[in-house]
């Protein structure tokens, strides 16, 4: 059976810098008078074969060099909103990597104001509600993260939470307890990448030591039966990104992806694109790939979409409206 079209869903695991398409990289390089290490579209496109998380991160950070001005960040964000909304995303919680820009000399205000200006127009332009999450680079120091968090709080940046991303193995949650304590005291939501390449113990520590409300990825939790039972009992949201996991070789093939087992274990999983410009597609493409690979029926698709809406930080009225829209979608599938 061909895919179900555009289930209304929330996207909860999305790095806005990972939406930067090769065409926009070229356009921004020209606009900013920059020479790229891979100066043609074909040469750039040839770099998108990854062997693990680090090989992706190297290109991801290198490509950010074209993001210089507030307008660059606004254009990138608007392009994401247009594409995601066309694929059924009704609410998105969007991470950005402030440290990756500040270290290049881009003012934090240009980053925040550029992204925030596009998000502020999103409901009217695209019918999409949004939230902005500052993600911190776990391969940098906790002191550096704390300094940037204080700057974001001092400038009253419109963030709803913090996350933790970049190179996971060797950079465990234990390194960032003070950062998460500070963010909690500031009233922010707390999420973290855990169990993408790192072991199940990182998932446990993110829950117990950082107090996170959601886990980004979490697929390696499946190696620890006691943890699986806990995640099921507590209904901890796991923002799973299947196409990302295949492209970064966390799993060998989509057929071997643990999502069906995660669903069978009663885990609160939802589907996300992570870095759609790098991993082969947006949320709708992830849904379509899984429907093809595993033959998911409309009930399973609706379960995944419902999990995304309920696990979001949207307010109660917005969640209710989206769950109603999802129910209508389900009825239409017969
Ligand atoms: N994992 C960790 N850090 C990241 C990712 C990811 O998939 N994408 C952007 N930063
Ligand atoms: Zn991610």
mmCIF file of C-alpha atoms and ligand atoms in Angstrom:
data_model
loop_
_atom_site.group_PDB
_atom_site.id
_atom_site.type_symbol
_atom_site.label_atom_id
_atom_site.label_comp_id
_atom_site.label_asym_id
_atom_site.label_seq_id
_atom_site.Cartn_x
_atom_site.Cartn_y
_atom_site.Cartn_z
ATOM 1 C CA UNK A 1 0.000 0.000 0.000
ATOM 2 C CA UNK A 2 1.195 3.512 -0.722
ATOM 3 C CA UNK A 3 1.766 5.911 2.125
ATOM 4 C CA UNK A 4 -0.898 7.799 4.036
ATOM 5 C CA UNK A 5 -0.613 11.419 3.084
ATOM 6 C CA UNK A 6 0.514 13.998 5.592
ATOM 7 C CA UNK A 7 -0.672 12.946 8.960
ATOM 8 C CA UNK A 8 -0.970 16.047 11.190
ATOM 9 C CA UNK A 9 1.898 15.779 13.671
ATOM 10 C CA UNK A 10 4.364 17.642 15.858
ATOM 11 C CA UNK A 11 8.084 17.620 15.147
ATOM 12 C CA UNK A 12 10.019 17.539 18.424
ATOM 13 C CA UNK A 13 13.557 16.696 17.295
ATOM 14 C CA UNK A 14 14.856 19.114 14.702
ATOM 15 C CA UNK A 15 18.131 21.027 14.486
ATOM 16 C CA UNK A 16 17.442 24.175 12.489
ATOM 17 C CA UNK A 17 21.047 24.218 11.205
ATOM 18 C CA UNK A 18 20.399 20.704 9.889
ATOM 19 C CA UNK A 19 17.704 22.056 7.567
ATOM 20 C CA UNK A 20 20.258 24.069 5.578
ATOM 21 C CA UNK A 21 19.941 22.624 2.066
ATOM 22 C CA UNK A 22 22.955 22.611 -0.306
ATOM 23 C CA UNK A 23 21.205 25.120 -2.606
ATOM 24 C CA UNK A 24 20.725 27.580 0.266
ATOM 25 C CA UNK A 25 24.353 27.057 1.351
ATOM 26 C CA UNK A 26 25.434 28.157 -2.147
ATOM 27 C CA UNK A 27 23.053 31.106 -2.115
ATOM 28 C CA UNK A 28 24.161 32.343 1.319
ATOM 29 C CA UNK A 29 27.855 31.896 0.443
ATOM 30 C CA UNK A 30 27.360 34.101 -2.619
ATOM 31 C CA UNK A 31 25.346 36.665 -0.662
ATOM 32 C CA UNK A 32 28.018 36.890 2.034
ATOM 33 C CA UNK A 33 30.975 36.839 -0.375
ATOM 34 C CA UNK A 34 32.381 33.603 1.036
ATOM 35 C CA UNK A 35 34.446 30.952 -0.743
ATOM 36 C CA UNK A 36 33.465 27.414 0.201
ATOM 37 C CA UNK A 37 35.827 24.414 0.504
ATOM 38 C CA UNK A 38 33.445 22.626 -1.900
ATOM 39 C CA UNK A 39 32.622 25.431 -4.313
ATOM 40 C CA UNK A 40 30.116 23.713 -6.608
ATOM 41 C CA UNK A 41 26.799 22.116 -5.754
ATOM 42 C CA UNK A 42 28.033 18.780 -7.110
ATOM 43 C CA UNK A 43 31.218 18.909 -5.025
ATOM 44 C CA UNK A 44 29.240 19.811 -1.913
ATOM 45 C CA UNK A 45 26.662 17.085 -2.523
ATOM 46 C CA UNK A 46 29.462 14.512 -2.812
ATOM 47 C CA UNK A 47 30.322 15.111 0.884
ATOM 48 C CA UNK A 48 27.042 13.697 2.236
ATOM 49 C CA UNK A 49 28.164 10.112 2.823
ATOM 50 C CA UNK A 50 28.505 9.562 6.569
ATOM 51 C CA UNK A 51 30.028 6.706 8.550
ATOM 52 C CA UNK A 52 29.019 7.823 12.049
ATOM 53 C CA UNK A 53 27.823 10.846 14.043
ATOM 54 C CA UNK A 54 31.215 12.583 14.015
ATOM 55 C CA UNK A 55 31.625 12.388 10.233
ATOM 56 C CA UNK A 56 28.244 14.114 9.888
ATOM 57 C CA UNK A 57 29.024 16.717 12.557
ATOM 58 C CA UNK A 58 32.212 17.711 10.705
ATOM 59 C CA UNK A 59 30.219 18.696 7.601
ATOM 60 C CA UNK A 60 27.308 20.122 9.606
ATOM 61 C CA UNK A 61 29.580 22.553 11.467
ATOM 62 C CA UNK A 62 31.614 23.396 8.331
ATOM 63 C CA UNK A 63 28.467 24.297 6.375
ATOM 64 C CA UNK A 64 27.363 26.699 9.121
ATOM 65 C CA UNK A 65 30.104 29.069 7.932
ATOM 66 C CA UNK A 66 27.596 30.583 5.475
ATOM 67 C CA UNK A 67 25.280 31.704 8.304
ATOM 68 C CA UNK A 68 26.492 35.226 9.088
ATOM 69 C CA UNK A 69 23.563 37.639 9.443
ATOM 70 C CA UNK A 70 20.162 37.805 11.078
ATOM 71 C CA UNK A 71 18.617 37.514 7.594
ATOM 72 C CA UNK A 72 20.527 34.262 6.959
ATOM 73 C CA UNK A 73 19.048 32.676 10.084
ATOM 74 C CA UNK A 74 15.576 33.997 9.227
ATOM 75 C CA UNK A 75 15.723 32.658 5.649
ATOM 76 C CA UNK A 76 16.890 29.216 6.799
ATOM 77 C CA UNK A 77 14.125 29.049 9.402
ATOM 78 C CA UNK A 78 11.398 30.213 6.994
ATOM 79 C CA UNK A 79 12.472 27.566 4.462
ATOM 80 C CA UNK A 80 12.108 24.875 7.136
ATOM 81 C CA UNK A 81 8.666 26.093 8.195
ATOM 82 C CA UNK A 82 7.430 26.137 4.599
ATOM 83 C CA UNK A 83 8.689 22.616 3.883
ATOM 84 C CA UNK A 84 7.645 21.072 7.207
ATOM 85 C CA UNK A 85 4.123 22.542 7.099
ATOM 86 C CA UNK A 86 3.670 21.204 3.559
ATOM 87 C CA UNK A 87 4.482 17.749 4.969
ATOM 88 C CA UNK A 88 1.889 17.848 7.758
ATOM 89 C CA UNK A 89 3.886 19.323 10.650
ATOM 90 C CA UNK A 90 1.488 21.478 12.697
ATOM 91 C CA UNK A 91 3.753 22.224 15.650
ATOM 92 C CA UNK A 92 7.560 22.202 15.802
ATOM 93 C CA UNK A 93 10.016 22.481 18.674
ATOM 94 C CA UNK A 94 13.196 23.646 17.069
ATOM 95 C CA UNK A 95 16.730 23.316 18.446
ATOM 96 C CA UNK A 96 19.564 25.654 17.545
ATOM 97 C CA UNK A 97 23.264 25.472 18.481
ATOM 98 C CA UNK A 98 24.183 28.929 19.849
ATOM 99 C CA UNK A 99 27.793 27.965 20.664
ATOM 100 C CA UNK A 100 28.479 26.885 17.081
ATOM 101 C CA UNK A 101 27.769 30.442 15.896
ATOM 102 C CA UNK A 102 29.209 32.509 18.734
ATOM 103 C CA UNK A 103 32.539 30.681 18.330
ATOM 104 C CA UNK A 104 32.614 31.916 14.693
ATOM 105 C CA UNK A 105 32.093 35.511 15.782
ATOM 106 C CA UNK A 106 28.394 35.750 14.933
ATOM 107 C CA UNK A 107 26.573 37.846 17.549
ATOM 108 C CA UNK A 108 24.145 35.789 19.635
ATOM 109 C CA UNK A 109 21.465 38.425 18.976
ATOM 110 C CA UNK A 110 21.726 37.901 15.191
ATOM 111 C CA UNK A 111 21.196 34.156 15.664
ATOM 112 C CA UNK A 112 18.296 34.445 18.100
ATOM 113 C CA UNK A 113 16.539 37.368 16.415
ATOM 114 C CA UNK A 114 16.830 35.819 12.956
ATOM 115 C CA UNK A 115 15.324 32.484 14.000
ATOM 116 C CA UNK A 116 12.763 34.104 16.315
ATOM 117 C CA UNK A 117 11.512 36.543 13.666
ATOM 118 C CA UNK A 118 10.670 33.666 11.318
ATOM 119 C CA UNK A 119 9.030 31.706 14.146
ATOM 120 C CA UNK A 120 6.956 34.739 15.187
ATOM 121 C CA UNK A 121 5.282 34.783 11.755
ATOM 122 C CA UNK A 122 4.875 30.997 11.546
ATOM 123 C CA UNK A 123 1.342 30.627 12.847
ATOM 124 C CA UNK A 124 -0.006 33.204 10.432
ATOM 125 C CA UNK A 125 2.167 32.222 7.452
ATOM 126 C CA UNK A 126 2.131 28.443 7.794
ATOM 127 C CA UNK A 127 -0.475 27.546 10.433
ATOM 128 C CA UNK A 128 2.360 26.103 12.504
ATOM 129 C CA UNK A 129 2.929 26.768 16.186
ATOM 130 C CA UNK A 130 6.529 26.595 17.354
ATOM 131 C CA UNK A 131 8.910 26.607 20.299
ATOM 132 C CA UNK A 132 12.624 27.375 20.338
ATOM 133 C CA UNK A 133 15.134 25.252 22.273
ATOM 134 C CA UNK A 134 18.795 26.147 22.866
ATOM 135 C CA UNK A 135 20.929 23.023 22.463
ATOM 136 C CA UNK A 136 24.354 22.884 24.074
ATOM 137 C CA UNK A 137 27.391 21.139 22.633
ATOM 138 C CA UNK A 138 28.303 18.272 24.927
ATOM 139 C CA UNK A 139 31.854 18.092 23.523
ATOM 140 C CA UNK A 140 32.444 21.619 24.883
ATOM 141 C CA UNK A 141 32.771 22.468 28.576
ATOM 142 C CA UNK A 142 29.891 22.977 30.977
ATOM 143 C CA UNK A 143 31.319 26.416 31.792
ATOM 144 C CA UNK A 144 30.975 27.483 28.156
ATOM 145 C CA UNK A 145 27.372 26.252 28.061
ATOM 146 C CA UNK A 146 26.532 28.059 31.313
ATOM 147 C CA UNK A 147 27.990 31.294 29.970
ATOM 148 C CA UNK A 148 25.844 31.134 26.816
ATOM 149 C CA UNK A 149 22.742 30.183 28.815
ATOM 150 C CA UNK A 150 23.264 33.244 31.040
ATOM 151 C CA UNK A 151 23.547 35.430 27.934
ATOM 152 C CA UNK A 152 20.335 33.971 26.505
ATOM 153 C CA UNK A 153 18.516 34.603 29.796
ATOM 154 C CA UNK A 154 19.946 38.130 30.086
ATOM 155 C CA UNK A 155 18.732 39.052 26.587
ATOM 156 C CA UNK A 156 15.324 37.497 27.323
ATOM 157 C CA UNK A 157 15.658 35.158 24.326
ATOM 158 C CA UNK A 158 12.315 33.507 23.508
ATOM 159 C CA UNK A 159 13.447 29.971 24.361
ATOM 160 C CA UNK A 160 11.185 27.382 25.987
ATOM 161 C CA UNK A 161 13.900 24.920 26.935
ATOM 162 C CA UNK A 162 17.418 23.546 26.624
ATOM 163 C CA UNK A 163 18.821 20.449 24.966
ATOM 164 C CA UNK A 164 22.157 18.652 24.682
ATOM 165 C CA UNK A 165 23.632 17.550 21.343
ATOM 166 C CA UNK A 166 26.857 16.941 19.352
ATOM 167 C CA UNK A 167 29.370 14.125 19.988
ATOM 168 C CA UNK A 168 27.773 11.831 22.564
ATOM 169 C CA UNK A 169 30.238 9.068 23.445
ATOM 170 C CA UNK A 170 32.644 10.238 26.160
ATOM 171 C CA UNK A 171 30.472 13.272 26.969
ATOM 172 C CA UNK A 172 27.914 11.835 29.409
ATOM 173 C CA UNK A 173 25.028 13.643 31.120
ATOM 174 C CA UNK A 174 27.047 13.727 34.375
ATOM 175 C CA UNK A 175 29.100 16.536 32.801
ATOM 176 C CA UNK A 176 26.097 18.912 32.662
ATOM 177 C CA UNK A 177 24.283 18.639 36.002
ATOM 178 C CA UNK A 178 24.861 22.308 36.912
ATOM 179 C CA UNK A 179 23.694 23.492 33.476
ATOM 180 C CA UNK A 180 20.400 21.640 33.835
ATOM 181 C CA UNK A 181 19.964 22.848 37.432
ATOM 182 C CA UNK A 182 20.356 26.425 36.196
ATOM 183 C CA UNK A 183 17.902 25.945 33.320
ATOM 184 C CA UNK A 184 15.357 24.322 35.668
ATOM 185 C CA UNK A 185 15.662 27.262 38.059
ATOM 186 C CA UNK A 186 14.970 29.575 35.097
ATOM 187 C CA UNK A 187 11.710 27.709 34.400
ATOM 188 C CA UNK A 188 12.878 26.112 31.156
ATOM 189 C CA UNK A 189 11.880 22.735 29.743
ATOM 190 C CA UNK A 190 14.662 20.142 29.748
ATOM 191 C CA UNK A 191 15.512 17.631 27.014
ATOM 192 C CA UNK A 192 18.742 15.857 25.974
ATOM 193 C CA UNK A 193 20.083 13.593 23.256
ATOM 194 C CA UNK A 194 20.868 10.207 24.837
ATOM 195 C CA UNK A 195 21.267 6.664 23.576
ATOM 196 C CA UNK A 196 21.930 7.609 19.942
ATOM 197 C CA UNK A 197 25.539 6.341 19.891
ATOM 198 C CA UNK A 198 25.958 6.389 23.662
ATOM 199 C CA UNK A 199 25.033 3.526 26.019
ATOM 200 C CA UNK A 200 21.705 3.006 27.852
ATOM 201 C CA UNK A 201 23.277 4.370 31.053
ATOM 202 C CA UNK A 202 23.345 7.831 29.403
ATOM 203 C CA UNK A 203 19.544 7.630 29.056
ATOM 204 C CA UNK A 204 19.171 6.706 32.729
ATOM 205 C CA UNK A 205 21.541 9.498 33.772
ATOM 206 C CA UNK A 206 19.770 12.084 31.585
ATOM 207 C CA UNK A 207 16.525 11.180 33.382
ATOM 208 C CA UNK A 208 17.892 10.914 36.918
ATOM 209 C CA UNK A 209 20.731 13.459 36.999
ATOM 210 C CA UNK A 210 19.537 16.064 34.487
ATOM 211 C CA UNK A 211 15.791 15.612 35.075
ATOM 212 C CA UNK A 212 14.901 15.720 31.386
ATOM 213 C CA UNK A 213 11.266 15.520 30.248
ATOM 214 C CA UNK A 214 12.079 13.891 26.897
ATOM 215 C CA UNK A 215 14.933 11.879 25.439
ATOM 216 C CA UNK A 216 16.135 12.666 21.916
ATOM 217 C CA UNK A 217 16.807 9.370 20.057
ATOM 218 C CA UNK A 218 17.048 6.852 22.943
ATOM 219 C CA UNK A 219 17.223 3.882 20.571
ATOM 220 C CA UNK A 220 20.055 2.169 22.464
ATOM 221 C CA UNK A 221 17.686 1.931 25.471
ATOM 222 C CA UNK A 222 16.513 -1.284 23.819
ATOM 223 C CA UNK A 223 19.757 -2.978 24.990
ATOM 224 C CA UNK A 224 18.637 -2.671 28.642
ATOM 225 C CA UNK A 225 15.388 -4.525 29.465
ATOM 226 C CA UNK A 226 15.040 -2.857 32.872
ATOM 227 C CA UNK A 227 15.346 0.569 31.263
ATOM 228 C CA UNK A 228 12.763 -0.378 28.627
ATOM 229 C CA UNK A 229 10.320 -1.354 31.380
ATOM 230 C CA UNK A 230 10.948 1.948 33.131
ATOM 231 C CA UNK A 231 10.523 4.050 29.965
ATOM 232 C CA UNK A 232 7.252 2.233 29.253
ATOM 233 C CA UNK A 233 5.960 2.623 32.815
ATOM 234 C CA UNK A 234 6.821 6.341 32.936
ATOM 235 C CA UNK A 235 5.843 6.937 29.278
ATOM 236 C CA UNK A 236 9.012 8.951 28.749
ATOM 237 C CA UNK A 237 8.811 10.503 25.273
ATOM 238 C CA UNK A 238 11.542 9.304 22.886
ATOM 239 C CA UNK A 239 11.988 11.446 19.771
ATOM 240 C CA UNK A 240 13.123 8.817 17.271
ATOM 241 C CA UNK A 241 14.732 9.748 13.926
ATOM 242 C CA UNK A 242 14.871 6.613 11.728
ATOM 243 C CA UNK A 243 16.416 8.076 8.559
ATOM 244 C CA UNK A 244 19.060 9.816 10.680
ATOM 245 C CA UNK A 245 19.898 6.528 12.417
ATOM 246 C CA UNK A 246 20.383 4.787 9.061
ATOM 247 C CA UNK A 247 22.518 7.572 7.564
ATOM 248 C CA UNK A 248 24.740 7.795 10.662
ATOM 249 C CA UNK A 249 24.981 3.999 10.812
ATOM 250 C CA UNK A 250 23.428 3.699 14.280
ATOM 251 C CA UNK A 251 21.517 0.916 12.502
ATOM 252 C CA UNK A 252 22.682 -0.842 9.337
ATOM 253 C CA UNK A 253 19.399 -0.670 7.438
ATOM 254 C CA UNK A 254 15.905 0.688 7.961
ATOM 255 C CA UNK A 255 14.669 -2.916 8.159
ATOM 256 C CA UNK A 256 16.804 -3.349 11.283
ATOM 257 C CA UNK A 257 15.551 -0.176 12.952
ATOM 258 C CA UNK A 258 14.149 -0.924 16.444
ATOM 259 C CA UNK A 259 11.045 1.279 16.085
ATOM 260 C CA UNK A 260 8.633 -1.687 15.710
ATOM 261 C CA UNK A 261 10.080 -3.270 18.870
ATOM 262 C CA UNK A 262 9.862 0.069 20.671
ATOM 263 C CA UNK A 263 6.176 0.324 19.769
ATOM 264 C CA UNK A 264 5.591 -3.291 20.801
ATOM 265 C CA UNK A 265 7.234 -2.571 24.167
ATOM 266 C CA UNK A 266 4.716 0.216 24.758
ATOM 267 C CA UNK A 267 7.237 3.052 24.557
ATOM 268 C CA UNK A 268 6.116 6.616 23.889
ATOM 269 C CA UNK A 269 7.882 7.074 20.538
ATOM 270 C CA UNK A 270 7.351 9.670 17.841
ATOM 271 C CA UNK A 271 8.926 10.342 14.428
ATOM 272 C CA UNK A 272 11.273 13.206 13.647
ATOM 273 C CA UNK A 273 13.696 14.306 10.943
ATOM 274 C CA UNK A 274 16.700 15.460 13.097
ATOM 275 C CA UNK A 275 18.664 17.115 10.239
ATOM 276 C CA UNK A 276 16.494 16.719 7.143
ATOM 277 C CA UNK A 277 18.917 18.369 4.702
ATOM 278 C CA UNK A 278 21.517 15.735 5.612
ATOM 279 C CA UNK A 279 19.577 12.533 6.257
ATOM 280 C CA UNK A 280 17.219 12.177 3.324
ATOM 281 C CA UNK A 281 14.015 13.858 4.313
ATOM 282 C CA UNK A 282 11.516 15.624 6.511
ATOM 283 C CA UNK A 283 8.964 14.065 8.861
ATOM 284 C CA UNK A 284 6.610 13.042 6.040
ATOM 285 C CA UNK A 285 9.478 11.225 4.307
ATOM 286 C CA UNK A 286 10.306 9.401 7.559
ATOM 287 C CA UNK A 287 6.654 8.329 7.862
ATOM 288 C CA UNK A 288 6.541 7.171 4.237
ATOM 289 C CA UNK A 289 9.778 5.182 4.567
ATOM 290 C CA UNK A 290 8.499 3.351 7.666
ATOM 291 C CA UNK A 291 5.107 2.664 6.116
ATOM 292 C CA UNK A 292 6.875 1.079 3.158
ATOM 293 C CA UNK A 293 9.434 -0.835 5.239
ATOM 294 C CA UNK A 294 7.161 -2.131 7.990
ATOM 295 C CA UNK A 295 3.686 -1.906 6.435
ATOM 296 C CA UNK A 296 2.403 0.330 9.247
ATOM 297 C CA UNK A 297 -1.389 0.702 9.213
ATOM 298 C CA UNK A 298 -3.303 3.924 9.807
ATOM 299 C CA UNK A 299 -3.679 3.159 13.526
ATOM 300 C CA UNK A 300 0.092 2.887 13.966
ATOM 301 C CA UNK A 301 0.664 6.109 12.035
ATOM 302 C CA UNK A 302 -1.949 7.825 14.210
ATOM 303 C CA UNK A 303 -0.313 6.458 17.375
ATOM 304 C CA UNK A 304 3.052 7.921 16.360
ATOM 305 C CA UNK A 305 1.491 11.285 15.460
ATOM 306 C CA UNK A 306 -0.591 11.332 18.652
ATOM 307 C CA UNK A 307 2.520 10.639 20.726
ATOM 308 C CA UNK A 308 4.259 13.600 19.095
ATOM 309 C CA UNK A 309 1.382 15.963 19.897
ATOM 310 C CA UNK A 310 0.946 14.773 23.501
ATOM 311 C CA UNK A 311 4.720 14.857 24.142
ATOM 312 C CA UNK A 312 5.096 18.425 22.904
ATOM 313 C CA UNK A 313 5.327 21.504 25.110
ATOM 314 C CA UNK A 314 2.360 23.102 23.312
ATOM 315 C CA UNK A 315 -0.381 24.432 25.592
ATOM 316 C CA UNK A 316 -3.453 22.360 26.382
ATOM 317 C CA UNK A 317 -5.752 24.088 23.901
ATOM 318 C CA UNK A 318 -3.297 23.623 21.031
ATOM 319 C CA UNK A 319 -2.770 19.956 21.871
ATOM 320 C CA UNK A 320 -6.529 19.388 21.981
ATOM 321 C CA UNK A 321 -7.028 21.093 18.611
ATOM 322 C CA UNK A 322 -4.259 19.018 17.013
ATOM 323 C CA UNK A 323 -5.562 15.763 18.510
ATOM 324 C CA UNK A 324 -8.996 16.594 17.049
ATOM 325 C CA UNK A 325 -7.396 17.209 13.657
ATOM 326 C CA UNK A 326 -5.571 13.887 13.980
ATOM 327 C CA UNK A 327 -8.819 12.083 14.815
ATOM 328 C CA UNK A 328 -10.408 13.563 11.667
ATOM 329 C CA UNK A 329 -7.415 12.393 9.631
ATOM 330 C CA UNK A 330 -7.796 8.883 11.096
ATOM 331 C CA UNK A 331 -11.512 8.795 10.202
ATOM 332 C CA UNK A 332 -10.714 9.787 6.624
ATOM 333 C CA UNK A 333 -8.364 6.810 6.238
ATOM 334 C CA UNK A 334 -11.307 4.420 6.674
HETATM 335 N N1 LIG B 1 23.131 13.999 17.096
HETATM 336 C C1 LIG B 1 23.869 14.768 17.892
HETATM 337 N N2 LIG B 1 24.092 16.052 17.667
HETATM 338 C C2 LIG B 1 23.525 16.606 16.586
HETATM 339 C C3 LIG B 1 22.740 15.869 15.743
HETATM 340 C C4 LIG B 1 22.526 14.491 16.001
HETATM 341 O O1 LIG B 1 21.847 13.747 15.269
HETATM 342 N N3 LIG B 1 22.326 16.723 14.764
HETATM 343 C C5 LIG B 1 22.838 17.929 15.042
HETATM 344 N N4 LIG B 1 23.578 17.866 16.151
HETATM 345 ZN ZN1 LIG B 2 19.456 15.419 16.981
#
